[in-house]
C-alpha cells in the first residue's frame, strides 16, 4: 500500500491504495467519483475516459502509480459552474439512449474540441473511434460535437 495525493478536478485528494490499482478504481471505489464508468477493463471501449494533464486516457489501464503530479479531470470536473458546450449539445440533441458510455464519449469530445475547435466530420470520427456506444447513437454524437463547436464559437468557451 502507498499513500498518494493527486489533483482531481482542481482539488488535491489524499488516499492510500495499492500502487498497481487502476486510476478508474481509485476514482470510483476510493474517492467515490462514480461518473467515470467501467466498460471493458482493457482500454478498448472508452467508457472510462478521463483527462490526465489535458490528454484523454483510459483510466481502467492507467495504474495510479503512473499518475504522479498530473492533473486528473473527470466528467464531474467538466462544466462545473455551467454546462460545457459539449454537455449543452448532448442535452439539446438528446444524445444518450442508455447513457452508460456517455461520460467517456463526452470526455473524448471535450478533448477533441480542446485540440481542434473546428474538426471535420472525418476528424470527429477518428477522434471518437475509440469510444463504443452499444446503443448506436453515433450519428447523434457526431451532430452534438458539431453543435458544441457552434455553441463554443457563440460563447467563446474553447481556446
CSV table of N, CA and C in Angstrom, one decimal:
chain,number,residue,atom,x,y,z
A,1,UNK,N,0.8,-1.2,0.0
A,1,UNK,CA,0.0,0.0,0.0
A,1,UNK,C,0.9,1.2,0.0
A,2,UNK,N,0.4,2.3,-0.7
A,2,UNK,CA,1.1,3.5,-0.8
A,2,UNK,C,0.1,4.7,-0.6
A,3,UNK,N,0.6,5.8,-0.1
A,3,UNK,CA,-0.2,7.0,0.0
A,3,UNK,C,0.1,7.9,-1.1
A,4,UNK,N,-1.0,8.4,-1.7
A,4,UNK,CA,-0.9,9.3,-2.8
A,4,UNK,C,-1.7,10.6,-2.5
A,5,UNK,N,-1.3,11.7,-3.2
A,5,UNK,CA,-2.0,12.9,-3.2
A,5,UNK,C,-2.0,13.3,-4.7
A,6,UNK,N,-3.2,13.3,-5.3
A,6,UNK,CA,-3.3,13.7,-6.7
A,6,UNK,C,-4.4,14.8,-6.8
A,7,UNK,N,-4.3,15.6,-7.9
A,7,UNK,CA,-5.2,16.7,-8.1
A,7,UNK,C,-6.3,16.1,-9.0
A,8,UNK,N,-7.5,16.1,-8.5
A,8,UNK,CA,-8.7,15.7,-9.3
A,8,UNK,C,-9.7,16.8,-9.3
A,9,UNK,N,-10.0,17.2,-10.6
A,9,UNK,CA,-10.9,18.3,-10.8
A,9,UNK,C,-10.6,19.6,-10.0
A,10,UNK,N,-9.3,19.8,-9.9
A,10,UNK,CA,-8.8,21.1,-9.3
A,10,UNK,C,-8.6,21.0,-7.8
A,11,UNK,N,-8.9,19.8,-7.2
A,11,UNK,CA,-8.7,19.6,-5.7
A,11,UNK,C,-7.7,18.5,-5.4
A,12,UNK,N,-6.8,18.7,-4.5
A,12,UNK,CA,-5.9,17.7,-4.1
A,12,UNK,C,-6.7,16.6,-3.2
A,13,UNK,N,-6.5,15.4,-3.6
A,13,UNK,CA,-7.1,14.3,-2.9
A,13,UNK,C,-6.0,13.3,-2.4
A,14,UNK,N,-6.1,13.0,-1.1
A,14,UNK,CA,-5.1,12.1,-0.5
A,14,UNK,C,-5.8,10.8,-0.1
A,15,UNK,N,-5.1,9.7,-0.4
A,15,UNK,CA,-5.6,8.4,-0.1
A,15,UNK,C,-4.5,7.3,-0.1
A,16,UNK,N,-4.9,6.2,0.4
A,16,UNK,CA,-3.9,5.0,0.4
A,16,UNK,C,-4.5,3.9,-0.4
A,17,UNK,N,-3.7,3.3,-1.3
A,17,UNK,CA,-4.1,2.2,-2.1
A,17,UNK,C,-2.9,1.4,-2.6
A,18,UNK,N,-3.2,0.3,-3.2
A,18,UNK,CA,-2.1,-0.5,-3.9
A,18,UNK,C,-1.6,0.3,-5.1
A,19,UNK,N,-0.3,0.3,-5.3
A,19,UNK,CA,0.3,1.2,-6.3
A,19,UNK,C,-0.1,0.7,-7.7
A,20,UNK,N,-0.5,-0.6,-7.9
A,20,UNK,CA,-1.0,-1.1,-9.2
A,20,UNK,C,-2.5,-0.9,-9.4
A,21,UNK,N,-3.2,-0.3,-8.5
A,21,UNK,CA,-4.6,-0.1,-8.7
A,21,UNK,C,-4.9,0.8,-9.9
A,22,UNK,N,-5.7,0.5,-10.8
A,22,UNK,CA,-6.0,1.4,-11.9
A,22,UNK,C,-6.7,2.7,-11.4
A,23,UNK,N,-6.4,3.7,-12.1
A,23,UNK,CA,-7.0,5.0,-11.8
A,23,UNK,C,-8.5,4.9,-11.7
A,24,UNK,N,-9.1,4.2,-12.6
A,24,UNK,CA,-10.6,4.0,-12.6
A,24,UNK,C,-11.1,3.6,-11.2
A,25,UNK,N,-10.5,2.6,-10.6
A,25,UNK,CA,-10.9,2.1,-9.3
A,25,UNK,C,-10.6,3.0,-8.2
A,26,UNK,N,-9.5,3.8,-8.3
A,26,UNK,CA,-9.3,4.8,-7.3
A,26,UNK,C,-10.4,5.9,-7.4
A,27,UNK,N,-10.8,6.3,-8.6
A,27,UNK,CA,-11.8,7.3,-8.7
A,27,UNK,C,-13.2,6.7,-8.2
A,28,UNK,N,-13.5,5.6,-8.6
A,28,UNK,CA,-14.9,5.0,-8.3
A,28,UNK,C,-15.0,4.5,-6.9
A,29,UNK,N,-14.0,3.7,-6.5
A,29,UNK,CA,-14.1,3.0,-5.2
A,29,UNK,C,-13.5,3.7,-4.0
A,30,UNK,N,-12.4,4.3,-4.3
A,30,UNK,CA,-11.7,5.0,-3.2
A,30,UNK,C,-12.2,6.4,-3.0
A,31,UNK,N,-12.4,7.2,-4.1
A,31,UNK,CA,-12.8,8.6,-4.0
A,31,UNK,C,-14.3,8.8,-4.2
A,32,UNK,N,-15.0,7.8,-4.6
A,32,UNK,CA,-16.5,7.8,-4.8
A,32,UNK,C,-16.9,8.8,-5.9
A,33,UNK,N,-16.0,8.9,-6.9
A,33,UNK,CA,-16.4,9.7,-8.1
A,33,UNK,C,-16.8,8.7,-9.2
A,34,UNK,N,-18.1,8.4,-9.2
A,34,UNK,CA,-18.7,7.3,-10.0
A,34,UNK,C,-19.2,7.7,-11.4
A,35,UNK,N,-18.9,9.0,-11.8
A,35,UNK,CA,-19.3,9.4,-13.2
A,35,UNK,C,-18.5,8.6,-14.2
A,36,UNK,N,-17.2,8.3,-13.9
A,36,UNK,CA,-16.4,7.5,-14.8
A,36,UNK,C,-16.8,6.1,-14.7
A,37,UNK,N,-17.1,5.5,-15.9
A,37,UNK,CA,-17.7,4.1,-15.9
A,37,UNK,C,-16.7,3.1,-16.2
A,38,UNK,N,-16.9,1.9,-15.7
A,38,UNK,CA,-16.2,0.7,-16.1
A,38,UNK,C,-16.9,0.0,-17.3
A,39,UNK,N,-16.1,-0.2,-18.3
A,39,UNK,CA,-16.7,-0.9,-19.5
A,39,UNK,C,-16.1,-2.2,-19.8
A,40,UNK,N,-14.9,-2.2,-20.3
A,40,UNK,CA,-14.2,-3.4,-20.7
A,40,UNK,C,-13.1,-3.8,-19.8
A,41,UNK,N,-12.4,-2.9,-19.2
A,41,UNK,CA,-11.3,-3.2,-18.3
A,41,UNK,C,-9.9,-3.4,-19.1
A,42,UNK,N,-10.0,-3.2,-20.4
A,42,UNK,CA,-8.7,-3.3,-21.2
A,42,UNK,C,-8.5,-2.1,-22.1
A,43,UNK,N,-9.1,-1.0,-21.8
A,43,UNK,CA,-8.9,0.2,-22.5
A,43,UNK,C,-9.4,0.3,-24.0
A,44,UNK,N,-10.4,-0.6,-24.3
A,44,UNK,CA,-10.9,-0.6,-25.7
A,44,UNK,C,-12.2,0.1,-25.9
A,45,UNK,N,-13.0,0.3,-24.9
A,45,UNK,CA,-14.4,0.8,-25.1
A,45,UNK,C,-14.5,2.3,-24.9
A,46,UNK,N,-13.6,2.9,-24.1
A,46,UNK,CA,-13.7,4.3,-23.9
A,46,UNK,C,-14.6,4.8,-22.8
A,47,UNK,N,-15.4,3.9,-22.1
A,47,UNK,CA,-16.3,4.3,-21.1
A,47,UNK,C,-15.6,5.0,-19.9
A,48,UNK,N,-14.3,4.6,-19.7
A,48,UNK,CA,-13.6,5.1,-18.5
A,48,UNK,C,-12.7,6.3,-18.8
A,49,UNK,N,-12.9,7.0,-19.9
A,49,UNK,CA,-12.0,8.1,-20.4
A,49,UNK,C,-12.1,9.2,-19.4
A,50,UNK,N,-10.9,9.7,-19.0
A,50,UNK,CA,-10.7,10.9,-18.2
A,50,UNK,C,-9.5,11.7,-18.9
A,51,UNK,N,-9.3,12.9,-18.4
A,51,UNK,CA,-8.2,13.6,-18.9
A,51,UNK,C,-7.0,13.6,-17.8
A,52,UNK,N,-5.9,13.4,-18.3
A,52,UNK,CA,-4.7,13.4,-17.5
A,52,UNK,C,-3.8,14.5,-18.1
A,53,UNK,N,-3.6,15.6,-17.4
A,53,UNK,CA,-2.9,16.8,-17.9
A,53,UNK,C,-3.5,17.2,-19.3
A,54,UNK,N,-4.8,17.1,-19.4
A,54,UNK,CA,-5.4,17.5,-20.7
A,54,UNK,C,-5.5,16.5,-21.8
A,55,UNK,N,-4.9,15.3,-21.6
A,55,UNK,CA,-4.9,14.3,-22.6
A,55,UNK,C,-5.9,13.2,-22.2
A,56,UNK,N,-6.7,12.8,-23.2
A,56,UNK,CA,-7.7,11.8,-22.9
A,56,UNK,C,-7.0,10.4,-22.7
A,57,UNK,N,-7.3,9.8,-21.6
A,57,UNK,CA,-6.7,8.5,-21.3
A,57,UNK,C,-7.8,7.5,-20.8
A,58,UNK,N,-7.5,6.2,-20.9
A,58,UNK,CA,-8.4,5.2,-20.4
A,58,UNK,C,-7.9,4.9,-19.0
A,59,UNK,N,-8.8,5.2,-18.1
A,59,UNK,CA,-8.4,5.1,-16.7
A,59,UNK,C,-8.4,3.7,-16.2
A,60,UNK,N,-9.0,2.7,-16.9
A,60,UNK,CA,-9.0,1.3,-16.5
A,60,UNK,C,-7.6,0.7,-16.7
A,61,UNK,N,-6.8,1.2,-17.5
A,61,UNK,CA,-5.5,0.7,-17.8
A,61,UNK,C,-4.4,1.6,-17.3
A,62,UNK,N,-4.7,2.7,-16.6
A,62,UNK,CA,-3.7,3.6,-16.1
A,62,UNK,C,-3.5,3.4,-14.6
A,63,UNK,N,-2.3,2.8,-14.3
A,63,UNK,CA,-2.1,2.5,-12.8
A,63,UNK,C,-1.9,3.8,-12.1
A,64,UNK,N,-2.4,3.9,-10.9
A,64,UNK,CA,-2.4,5.1,-10.1
A,64,UNK,C,-0.9,5.5,-9.9
A,65,UNK,N,0.0,4.6,-9.8
A,65,UNK,CA,1.4,4.9,-9.6
A,65,UNK,C,2.0,5.7,-10.8
A,66,UNK,N,1.3,5.6,-12.0
A,66,UNK,CA,1.9,6.4,-13.1
A,66,UNK,C,1.3,7.8,-13.2
A,67,UNK,N,0.3,8.2,-12.4
A,67,UNK,CA,-0.3,9.5,-12.4
A,67,UNK,C,0.7,10.6,-12.0
A,68,UNK,N,1.4,10.3,-11.0
A,68,UNK,CA,2.4,11.3,-10.5
A,68,UNK,C,1.7,12.6,-10.1
A,69,UNK,N,2.2,13.7,-10.6
A,69,UNK,CA,1.7,15.0,-10.2
A,69,UNK,C,0.7,15.5,-11.3
A,70,UNK,N,0.3,14.7,-12.2
A,70,UNK,CA,-0.6,15.1,-13.3
A,70,UNK,C,-1.9,15.5,-12.7
A,71,UNK,N,-2.6,16.4,-13.4
A,71,UNK,CA,-4.0,16.8,-13.0
A,71,UNK,C,-4.9,15.9,-13.7
A,72,UNK,N,-5.9,15.3,-12.9
A,72,UNK,CA,-6.9,14.4,-13.5
A,72,UNK,C,-8.2,15.2,-13.5
A,73,UNK,N,-8.8,15.1,-14.7
A,73,UNK,CA,-10.2,15.7,-14.8
A,73,UNK,C,-11.1,14.6,-15.2
A,74,UNK,N,-12.2,14.5,-14.4
A,74,UNK,CA,-13.2,13.5,-14.7
A,74,UNK,C,-14.5,14.2,-15.2
A,75,UNK,N,-15.5,13.4,-15.5
A,75,UNK,CA,-16.8,14.0,-16.0
A,75,UNK,C,-17.3,15.0,-15.0
A,76,UNK,N,-17.1,14.7,-13.7
A,76,UNK,CA,-17.6,15.6,-12.6
A,76,UNK,C,-16.9,17.0,-12.7
A,77,UNK,N,-15.7,17.1,-13.4
A,77,UNK,CA,-15.0,18.3,-13.4
A,77,UNK,C,-15.2,19.1,-14.7
A,78,UNK,N,-16.1,18.6,-15.6
A,78,UNK,CA,-16.4,19.3,-16.8
A,78,UNK,C,-17.7,20.1,-16.6
A,79,UNK,N,-17.6,21.4,-16.9
A,79,UNK,CA,-18.8,22.3,-16.8
A,79,UNK,C,-19.3,22.4,-15.4
A,80,UNK,N,-18.4,22.8,-14.4
A,80,UNK,CA,-18.8,22.9,-13.0
A,80,UNK,C,-19.8,24.0,-12.8
A,81,UNK,N,-19.5,25.3,-13.2
A,81,UNK,CA,-20.4,26.4,-12.9
A,81,UNK,C,-21.6,26.4,-13.9
A,82,UNK,N,-21.4,26.0,-15.1
A,82,UNK,CA,-22.4,25.9,-16.1
A,82,UNK,C,-22.0,24.8,-17.1
A,83,UNK,N,-23.0,24.3,-17.8
A,83,UNK,CA,-22.7,23.2,-18.7
A,83,UNK,C,-21.6,23.6,-19.7
A,84,UNK,N,-20.7,22.6,-20.0
A,84,UNK,CA,-19.7,22.8,-21.0
A,84,UNK,C,-20.5,22.7,-22.4
A,85,UNK,N,-20.1,23.4,-23.4
A,85,UNK,CA,-20.7,23.3,-24.7
A,85,UNK,C,-21.0,21.9,-25.2
A,86,UNK,N,-20.1,21.0,-24.9
A,86,UNK,CA,-20.4,19.6,-25.3
A,86,UNK,C,-21.6,19.0,-24.5
A,87,UNK,N,-21.7,19.3,-23.2
A,87,UNK,CA,-22.8,18.9,-22.4
A,87,UNK,C,-24.1,19.5,-22.9
A,88,UNK,N,-24.0,20.8,-23.2
A,88,UNK,CA,-25.2,21.5,-23.7
A,88,UNK,C,-25.7,20.8,-25.0
A,89,UNK,N,-24.8,20.5,-25.9
A,89,UNK,CA,-25.2,19.9,-27.1
A,89,UNK,C,-25.7,18.5,-26.9
A,90,UNK,N,-25.1,17.7,-26.0
A,90,UNK,CA,-25.6,16.4,-25.7
A,90,UNK,C,-27.1,16.5,-25.2
A,91,UNK,N,-27.3,17.5,-24.3
A,91,UNK,CA,-28.6,17.6,-23.8
A,91,UNK,C,-29.6,18.1,-24.8
A,92,UNK,N,-29.2,19.1,-25.6
A,92,UNK,CA,-30.1,19.6,-26.6
A,92,UNK,C,-30.5,18.6,-27.6
A,93,UNK,N,-29.6,17.8,-28.1
A,93,UNK,CA,-29.9,16.8,-29.1
A,93,UNK,C,-30.3,15.4,-28.5
A,94,UNK,N,-30.4,15.3,-27.2
A,94,UNK,CA,-30.8,14.1,-26.5
A,94,UNK,C,-30.0,12.9,-27.0
A,95,UNK,N,-28.7,13.1,-26.9
A,95,UNK,CA,-27.7,12.1,-27.4
A,95,UNK,C,-27.9,10.7,-26.7
A,96,UNK,N,-27.9,10.7,-25.4
A,96,UNK,CA,-27.8,9.4,-24.7
A,96,UNK,C,-29.1,8.5,-24.9
A,97,UNK,N,-28.9,7.3,-25.0
A,97,UNK,CA,-30.0,6.3,-25.0
A,97,UNK,C,-30.0,5.7,-23.7
A,98,UNK,N,-29.1,4.7,-23.5
A,98,UNK,CA,-28.9,4.1,-22.1
A,98,UNK,C,-28.1,5.0,-21.3
A,99,UNK,N,-27.1,5.7,-21.9
A,99,UNK,CA,-26.3,6.7,-21.2
A,99,UNK,C,-25.0,6.1,-20.6
A,100,UNK,N,-24.8,4.8,-20.6
A,100,UNK,CA,-23.7,4.3,-19.9
A,100,UNK,C,-22.3,4.8,-20.4
A,101,UNK,N,-22.2,4.9,-21.7
A,101,UNK,CA,-20.9,5.3,-22.3
A,101,UNK,C,-20.7,6.8,-22.4
A,102,UNK,N,-21.7,7.5,-22.0
A,102,UNK,CA,-21.7,8.9,-22.3
A,102,UNK,C,-20.7,9.8,-21.6
A,103,UNK,N,-20.3,9.4,-20.4
A,103,UNK,CA,-19.3,10.2,-19.7
A,103,UNK,C,-17.9,10.1,-20.5
A,104,UNK,N,-17.6,8.9,-21.0
A,104,UNK,CA,-16.4,8.7,-21.8
A,104,UNK,C,-16.5,9.4,-23.1
A,105,UNK,N,-17.7,9.3,-23.7
A,105,UNK,CA,-17.9,10.0,-25.0
A,105,UNK,C,-17.7,11.5,-24.8
A,106,UNK,N,-18.3,12.0,-23.8
A,106,UNK,CA,-18.2,13.5,-23.5
A,106,UNK,C,-16.7,13.9,-23.3
A,107,UNK,N,-16.0,13.1,-22.5
A,107,UNK,CA,-14.6,13.4,-22.2
A,107,UNK,C,-13.8,13.4,-23.5
A,108,UNK,N,-14.0,12.4,-24.4
A,108,UNK,CA,-13.3,12.3,-25.6
A,108,UNK,C,-13.7,13.5,-26.5
A,109,UNK,N,-14.9,13.9,-26.5
A,109,UNK,CA,-15.4,15.0,-27.4
A,109,UNK,C,-14.8,16.3,-26.9
A,110,UNK,N,-14.8,16.5,-25.5
A,110,UNK,CA,-14.1,17.7,-25.0
A,110,UNK,C,-12.7,17.8,-25.3
A,111,UNK,N,-12.0,16.7,-25.2
A,111,UNK,CA,-10.6,16.6,-25.6
A,111,UNK,C,-10.4,17.0,-27.1
A,112,UNK,N,-11.2,16.4,-27.9
A,112,UNK,CA,-11.1,16.7,-29.4
A,112,UNK,C,-11.3,18.2,-29.6
A,113,UNK,N,-12.3,18.8,-29.0
A,113,UNK,CA,-12.5,20.3,-29.3
A,113,UNK,C,-11.5,21.2,-28.6
A,114,UNK,N,-10.8,20.7,-27.6
A,114,UNK,CA,-9.7,21.5,-27.0
A,114,UNK,C,-8.5,21.4,-27.9
A,115,UNK,N,-8.3,20.3,-28.6
A,115,UNK,CA,-7.2,20.2,-29.6
A,115,UNK,C,-7.5,20.8,-30.9
A,116,UNK,N,-8.8,20.7,-31.3
A,116,UNK,CA,-9.2,21.1,-32.7
A,116,UNK,C,-10.6,21.7,-32.5
A,117,UNK,N,-10.7,23.0,-32.4
A,117,UNK,CA,-12.1,23.7,-32.1
A,117,UNK,C,-13.0,23.6,-33.3
A,118,UNK,N,-12.6,23.2,-34.5
A,118,UNK,CA,-13.5,23.1,-35.6
A,118,UNK,C,-13.1,21.9,-36.5
A,119,UNK,N,-13.3,20.7,-35.9
A,119,UNK,CA,-12.9,19.4,-36.6
A,119,UNK,C,-13.9,19.1,-37.8
A,120,UNK,N,-13.3,18.5,-38.8
A,120,UNK,CA,-14.1,18.0,-39.9
A,120,UNK,C,-14.9,16.7,-39.4
A,121,UNK,N,-15.8,16.3,-40.2
A,121,UNK,CA,-16.5,15.0,-39.9
A,121,UNK,C,-15.6,13.9,-39.8
A,122,UNK,N,-14.6,13.8,-40.6
A,122,UNK,CA,-13.6,12.7,-40.6
A,122,UNK,C,-12.8,12.8,-39.3
A,123,UNK,N,-12.4,14.0,-38.9
A,123,UNK,CA,-11.6,14.2,-37.7
A,123,UNK,C,-12.5,13.8,-36.4
A,124,UNK,N,-13.8,14.1,-36.5
A,124,UNK,CA,-14.6,13.7,-35.4
A,124,UNK,C,-14.7,12.2,-35.3
A,125,UNK,N,-14.9,11.5,-36.5
A,125,UNK,CA,-15.0,10.1,-36.5
A,125,UNK,C,-13.7,9.4,-36.0
A,126,UNK,N,-12.6,10.0,-36.4
A,126,UNK,CA,-11.3,9.4,-36.0
A,126,UNK,C,-11.1,9.6,-34.5
A,127,UNK,N,-11.4,10.8,-34.0
A,127,UNK,CA,-11.2,11.1,-32.5
A,127,UNK,C,-12.1,10.2,-31.7
A,128,UNK,N,-13.3,9.9,-32.2
A,128,UNK,CA,-14.3,9.2,-31.4
A,128,UNK,C,-14.3,7.7,-31.6
A,129,UNK,N,-13.5,7.3,-32.5
A,129,UNK,CA,-13.5,5.9,-32.9
A,129,UNK,C,-13.1,4.9,-31.7
A,130,UNK,N,-12.5,5.4,-30.7
A,130,UNK,CA,-12.1,4.5,-29.6
A,130,UNK,C,-13.2,4.4,-28.5
A,131,UNK,N,-14.3,5.1,-28.8
A,131,UNK,CA,-15.4,5.0,-27.8
A,131,UNK,C,-16.6,4.2,-28.4
A,132,UNK,N,-17.0,3.2,-27.7
A,132,UNK,CA,-18.1,2.3,-28.2
A,132,UNK,C,-19.4,2.7,-27.5
A,133,UNK,N,-20.4,2.8,-28.4
A,133,UNK,CA,-21.8,3.1,-27.9
A,133,UNK,C,-22.6,1.9,-28.3
A,134,UNK,N,-22.9,1.1,-27.3
A,134,UNK,CA,-23.6,-0.2,-27.6
A,134,UNK,C,-25.1,0.1,-28.1
A,135,UNK,N,-25.6,1.3,-27.9
A,135,UNK,CA,-26.9,1.7,-28.3
A,135,UNK,C,-26.9,2.2,-29.8
A,136,UNK,N,-25.7,2.6,-30.2
A,136,UNK,CA,-25.5,3.0,-31.6
A,136,UNK,C,-25.9,4.5,-31.9
A,137,UNK,N,-25.7,5.3,-30.9
A,137,UNK,CA,-26.0,6.8,-31.1
A,137,UNK,C,-24.9,7.6,-31.8
A,138,UNK,N,-24.1,6.9,-32.6
A,138,UNK,CA,-23.0,7.6,-33.2
A,138,UNK,C,-23.4,8.8,-34.0
A,139,UNK,N,-24.5,8.7,-34.8
A,139,UNK,CA,-24.9,9.9,-35.6
A,139,UNK,C,-25.3,11.1,-34.7
A,140,UNK,N,-26.0,10.8,-33.6
A,140,UNK,CA,-26.3,11.9,-32.6
A,140,UNK,C,-25.0,12.5,-32.0
A,141,UNK,N,-24.1,11.6,-31.7
A,141,UNK,CA,-22.8,12.0,-31.1
A,141,UNK,C,-22.1,13.0,-32.0
A,142,UNK,N,-22.0,12.6,-33.3
A,142,UNK,CA,-21.3,13.5,-34.3
A,142,UNK,C,-22.1,14.8,-34.4
A,143,UNK,N,-23.4,14.8,-34.5
A,143,UNK,CA,-24.2,16.0,-34.6
A,143,UNK,C,-24.0,16.9,-33.3
A,144,UNK,N,-23.9,16.2,-32.2
A,144,UNK,CA,-23.7,17.0,-30.9
A,144,UNK,C,-22.3,17.7,-30.9
A,145,UNK,N,-21.3,17.0,-31.4
A,145,UNK,CA,-20.0,17.6,-31.5
A,145,UNK,C,-20.0,18.8,-32.4
A,146,UNK,N,-20.7,18.7,-33.6
A,146,UNK,CA,-20.9,19.8,-34.5
A,146,UNK,C,-21.6,21.0,-33.8
A,147,UNK,N,-22.6,20.7,-33.0
A,147,UNK,CA,-23.4,21.7,-32.3
A,147,UNK,C,-22.5,22.3,-31.2
A,148,UNK,N,-21.7,21.5,-30.5
A,148,UNK,CA,-20.8,22.0,-29.5
A,148,UNK,C,-19.8,23.0,-30.1
A,149,UNK,N,-19.4,22.7,-31.3
A,149,UNK,CA,-18.5,23.6,-32.0
A,149,UNK,C,-19.1,25.0,-32.2
A,150,UNK,N,-20.4,25.0,-32.6
A,150,UNK,CA,-21.1,26.2,-32.8
A,150,UNK,C,-21.4,26.9,-31.5
A,151,UNK,N,-21.8,26.2,-30.5
A,151,UNK,CA,-22.0,26.8,-29.1
A,151,UNK,C,-20.7,27.4,-28.6
A,152,UNK,N,-19.6,26.7,-28.8
A,152,UNK,CA,-18.3,27.2,-28.3
A,152,UNK,C,-18.0,28.5,-29.0
A,153,UNK,N,-18.2,28.6,-30.3
A,153,UNK,CA,-17.9,29.8,-31.0
A,153,UNK,C,-18.8,31.0,-30.6
A,154,UNK,N,-20.1,30.6,-30.3
A,154,UNK,CA,-21.0,31.7,-29.9
A,154,UNK,C,-20.7,32.2,-28.5
A,155,UNK,N,-20.2,31.3,-27.6
A,155,UNK,CA,-19.9,31.7,-26.3
A,155,UNK,C,-18.4,31.9,-26.0
A,156,UNK,N,-17.6,31.8,-27.0
A,156,UNK,CA,-16.1,31.9,-26.8
A,156,UNK,C,-15.6,31.0,-25.6
A,157,UNK,N,-16.1,29.8,-25.6
A,157,UNK,CA,-15.7,28.9,-24.5
A,157,UNK,C,-14.6,28.0,-24.7
A,158,UNK,N,-14.1,27.8,-25.9
A,158,UNK,CA,-12.9,27.0,-26.1
A,158,UNK,C,-11.8,27.8,-26.6
A,159,UNK,N,-10.5,27.3,-26.4
A,159,UNK,CA,-9.4,28.1,-26.8
A,159,UNK,C,-9.3,28.5,-28.2
